[in-house]
Amino acid sequence: MEKKLADDFPVDWEEDQYVTRREFFKFMTLASGGLAVGSAALAGYAALPRGQRHFDRAVVAAAADVPVAGFLAFTYPRPTDPCILLQPQPGKFVAYSRRCTHLSCPVEYQPDHQRLYCPCHNGAFSQDDGHVLQGPPPRALPQIQIQIEDGFVVATGVKDA
Amino acid sequence: MRSPASFRKRQRSTVFVSLLLFQLVLIILQLWLFISALEGILAHEPGMAIPGAIVSAICLAANTWMLLGLNRTDHEH
């Protein structure tokens, strides 16, 4: 029986599975090529311009509806993207994404401290340009590009930090 | 007493193992660069990606050069 098996399958199992050092070297070189291609793909992705994204224009609110030193919540560009429109000084409007860049908790406006505050982990952002003032957020809040047209605040795009 | 051919064979074997270890070091470096670039991109800090890709390409060139050298040595012997 064993002889017949050996005749039918003449290649020894261990010998069949044996990988020589040179084969291993070739395989590792192939793996090296794969990693190099992957790194090149990441570099290409990183080089894509994505600082500013343009979306459809959307009327946010009448400028008169935003209280001075107050805020108005809205969504842009999608209905699921919460944003906040501020008027820190009369006639000066700024808008930001309302998602904290740490863990996406909604930030709230604190005009007394001139900041946007995240109550989840004590993160805070500047009301002027959204940069991080304190806490764990790793980057500034994305800024919503706005224009004032005929007394209305119009959102035109999103500028990432 | 060993023959000169035997010594040469052992020497080639040692050189081969050294090259293999060096290649492993280069691949671990490439893996580390890849993971670092990926983490950087996910953290919106892509500055590591392009230098990492350049160094990774240099490692690939070194590995390919070693493989070609080994093939050439095999053909010579």
XYZ file of C-alpha atoms in Angstrom:
238
model
C 0.000 0.000 0.000
C 2.717 2.428 1.012
C 4.701 1.556 -2.077
C 1.694 2.242 -4.281
C 1.142 5.552 -2.492
C 4.781 6.465 -3.005
C 4.488 5.578 -6.678
C 1.343 7.662 -7.093
C 2.757 10.595 -5.184
C 6.492 10.437 -5.725
C 7.239 13.857 -4.234
C 7.981 13.774 -0.545
C 5.689 16.024 1.482
C 8.465 17.710 3.437
C 10.505 18.179 0.314
C 7.478 19.614 -1.465
C 6.911 22.162 1.312
C 10.582 23.033 1.697
C 11.360 26.665 0.971
C 14.941 27.388 0.086
C 16.706 30.431 1.404
C 16.822 31.873 -2.089
C 13.085 31.460 -2.520
C 12.583 33.150 0.810
C 14.868 35.971 -0.297
C 12.794 36.434 -3.459
C 9.564 36.425 -1.488
C 10.926 39.051 0.903
C 12.012 41.209 -2.027
C 8.480 40.924 -3.369
C 7.124 41.968 0.033
C 9.537 44.891 -0.007
C 8.135 45.911 -3.394
C 4.604 45.719 -2.036
C 5.480 47.941 0.906
C 7.232 50.430 -1.392
C 4.166 50.585 -3.656
C 1.923 51.028 -0.626
C 4.102 53.858 0.694
C 4.076 55.510 -2.736
C 0.281 55.267 -2.826
C 0.070 56.894 0.616
C 2.420 59.661 -0.538
C 0.250 60.250 -3.599
C -2.843 60.401 -1.424
C -1.131 62.803 0.979
C -0.113 65.077 -1.897
C -3.686 65.545 -3.095
C -4.877 69.103 -2.527
C -7.674 68.996 -0.012
C -7.273 72.135 2.072
C -10.497 73.652 0.878
C -13.610 71.866 -0.301
C -16.329 73.574 -2.236
C -19.924 72.527 -1.890
C -23.203 73.890 -3.109
C -23.989 77.310 -1.776
C -26.601 77.344 0.948
C -28.344 80.165 2.748
C -27.684 79.722 6.449
C -29.785 82.486 7.958
C -30.593 86.149 7.805
C -27.694 88.084 9.288
C -30.123 89.925 11.518
C -31.199 86.660 13.114
C -27.742 86.036 14.593
C -27.373 87.812 17.931
C -24.198 89.746 18.653
C -21.998 87.619 20.935
C -24.366 84.811 20.180
C -24.628 81.894 17.837
C -26.912 80.049 15.489
C -26.760 76.303 14.846
C -27.120 75.027 11.304
C -26.065 72.099 9.151
C -23.712 72.213 6.173
C -23.001 70.751 3.650
C -25.133 67.741 4.557
C -28.053 67.715 6.947
C -25.973 65.477 9.212
C -23.030 67.921 9.482
C -23.680 70.211 12.457
C -22.173 73.702 12.275
C -22.250 76.835 14.346
C -22.444 80.437 13.132
C -21.049 83.116 15.445
C -21.222 86.874 15.505
C -18.525 87.794 18.035
C -18.619 91.465 17.058
C -21.322 93.398 15.252
C -21.075 92.644 11.552
C -18.346 90.016 11.914
C -19.485 86.480 11.182
C -17.543 83.236 11.451
C -18.760 79.672 11.148
C -17.233 76.345 12.104
C -18.029 72.702 12.062
C -19.574 71.911 15.407
C -17.863 68.553 15.733
C -14.917 68.601 18.122
C -11.855 67.261 16.332
C -11.125 65.021 19.291
C -14.131 62.688 19.515
C -16.810 64.639 17.606
C -18.744 65.965 20.593
C -20.689 69.142 19.717
C -18.871 72.294 20.783
C -20.685 75.202 22.394
C -19.981 78.896 22.138
C -18.732 80.734 25.225
C -18.616 84.425 24.306
C -17.315 85.370 27.766
C -14.179 83.334 27.121
C -14.137 84.066 23.377
C -13.944 80.396 22.608
C -15.784 77.318 21.470
C -15.818 74.776 24.253
C -16.155 71.007 24.134
C -17.628 69.795 27.439
C -16.696 66.154 26.856
C -12.968 66.482 27.541
C -12.420 70.192 28.228
C -11.233 71.027 24.748
C -11.455 74.616 23.549
C -11.045 76.412 20.225
C -10.491 80.043 19.373
C -13.546 81.917 18.138
C -11.341 83.855 15.699
C -9.883 81.046 13.572
C -10.836 77.821 15.317
C -7.336 76.859 16.460
C -6.964 74.700 19.544
C -6.651 76.630 22.792
C -6.617 73.746 25.240
C -7.418 70.115 25.738
C -6.977 66.975 23.662
C -8.275 68.044 20.210
C -5.486 67.307 17.701
C -6.335 70.044 15.179
C -8.390 73.148 14.611
C -12.090 73.136 13.825
C -12.879 73.080 10.087
C -14.036 76.538 9.110
C -17.174 77.054 7.054
C -16.612 79.611 4.303
C -19.370 82.200 4.414
C -20.380 85.352 2.576
C -22.933 88.015 3.368
C -25.270 88.563 0.434
C -28.271 90.845 0.615
C -28.448 90.537 4.369
C -28.197 86.755 4.344
C -25.324 84.572 5.477
C -24.448 82.149 2.673
C -22.183 79.117 3.147
C -19.931 78.352 0.169
C -17.442 75.714 1.286
C -15.433 74.092 4.034
C -11.819 74.883 4.845
C -9.990 72.161 6.733
C -7.440 72.993 9.352
C 41.422 19.074 6.813
C 38.865 21.087 4.907
C 39.370 21.894 1.272
C 39.425 25.489 -0.023
C 36.151 24.783 -1.858
C 34.532 23.825 1.418
C 35.711 27.058 3.043
C 34.386 29.077 0.115
C 31.019 27.347 0.406
C 30.809 28.095 4.115
C 31.849 31.671 3.457
C 29.142 32.083 0.814
C 26.605 30.663 3.232
C 27.612 33.176 5.901
C 27.411 36.023 3.433
C 23.985 34.845 2.326
C 22.659 34.726 5.887
C 24.056 38.222 6.487
C 22.282 39.507 3.406
C 19.071 37.828 4.502
C 19.245 39.448 7.924
C 20.012 42.821 6.385
C 17.028 42.398 4.087
C 14.808 41.610 7.075
C 15.988 44.795 8.775
C 15.176 46.812 5.650
C 11.706 45.294 5.392
C 10.964 45.981 9.049
C 12.052 49.574 8.396
C 9.716 49.740 5.393
C 6.866 48.348 7.464
C 7.482 50.924 10.168
C 7.571 53.733 7.592
C 4.329 52.528 6.026
C 2.499 52.331 9.360
C 3.833 55.734 10.436
C 2.715 57.346 7.172
C -0.710 55.748 7.484
C -1.113 56.922 11.068
C 0.014 60.411 10.067
C -2.517 60.611 7.249
C -5.320 59.423 9.503
C -4.298 62.096 12.023
C -4.366 64.752 9.257
C -0.579 65.142 9.444
C 0.648 63.813 6.094
C 4.177 65.259 6.298
C 5.720 61.818 6.877
C 4.247 60.198 3.755
C 6.516 61.520 1.007
C 9.884 61.124 2.814
C 8.700 57.686 3.936
C 7.923 56.678 0.353
C 11.367 57.850 -0.799
C 13.174 55.878 1.915
C 10.979 52.855 1.195
C 11.903 53.038 -2.483
C 15.591 53.168 -1.520
C 15.105 50.047 0.626
C 13.412 48.295 -2.301
C 16.309 49.258 -4.566
C 18.778 47.825 -2.049
C 16.793 44.590 -1.748
C 16.525 44.241 -5.518
C 20.233 44.928 -5.899
C 21.041 42.198 -3.374
C 18.717 39.734 -5.123
C 20.274 40.454 -8.508
C 23.734 40.062 -6.999
C 22.780 36.682 -5.543
C 21.380 35.514 -8.874
C 24.560 36.644 -10.608
C 26.698 34.772 -8.055
C 24.598 31.631 -8.535
C 25.102 31.755 -12.271
C 28.840 32.236 -11.866
C 29.088 29.126 -9.684
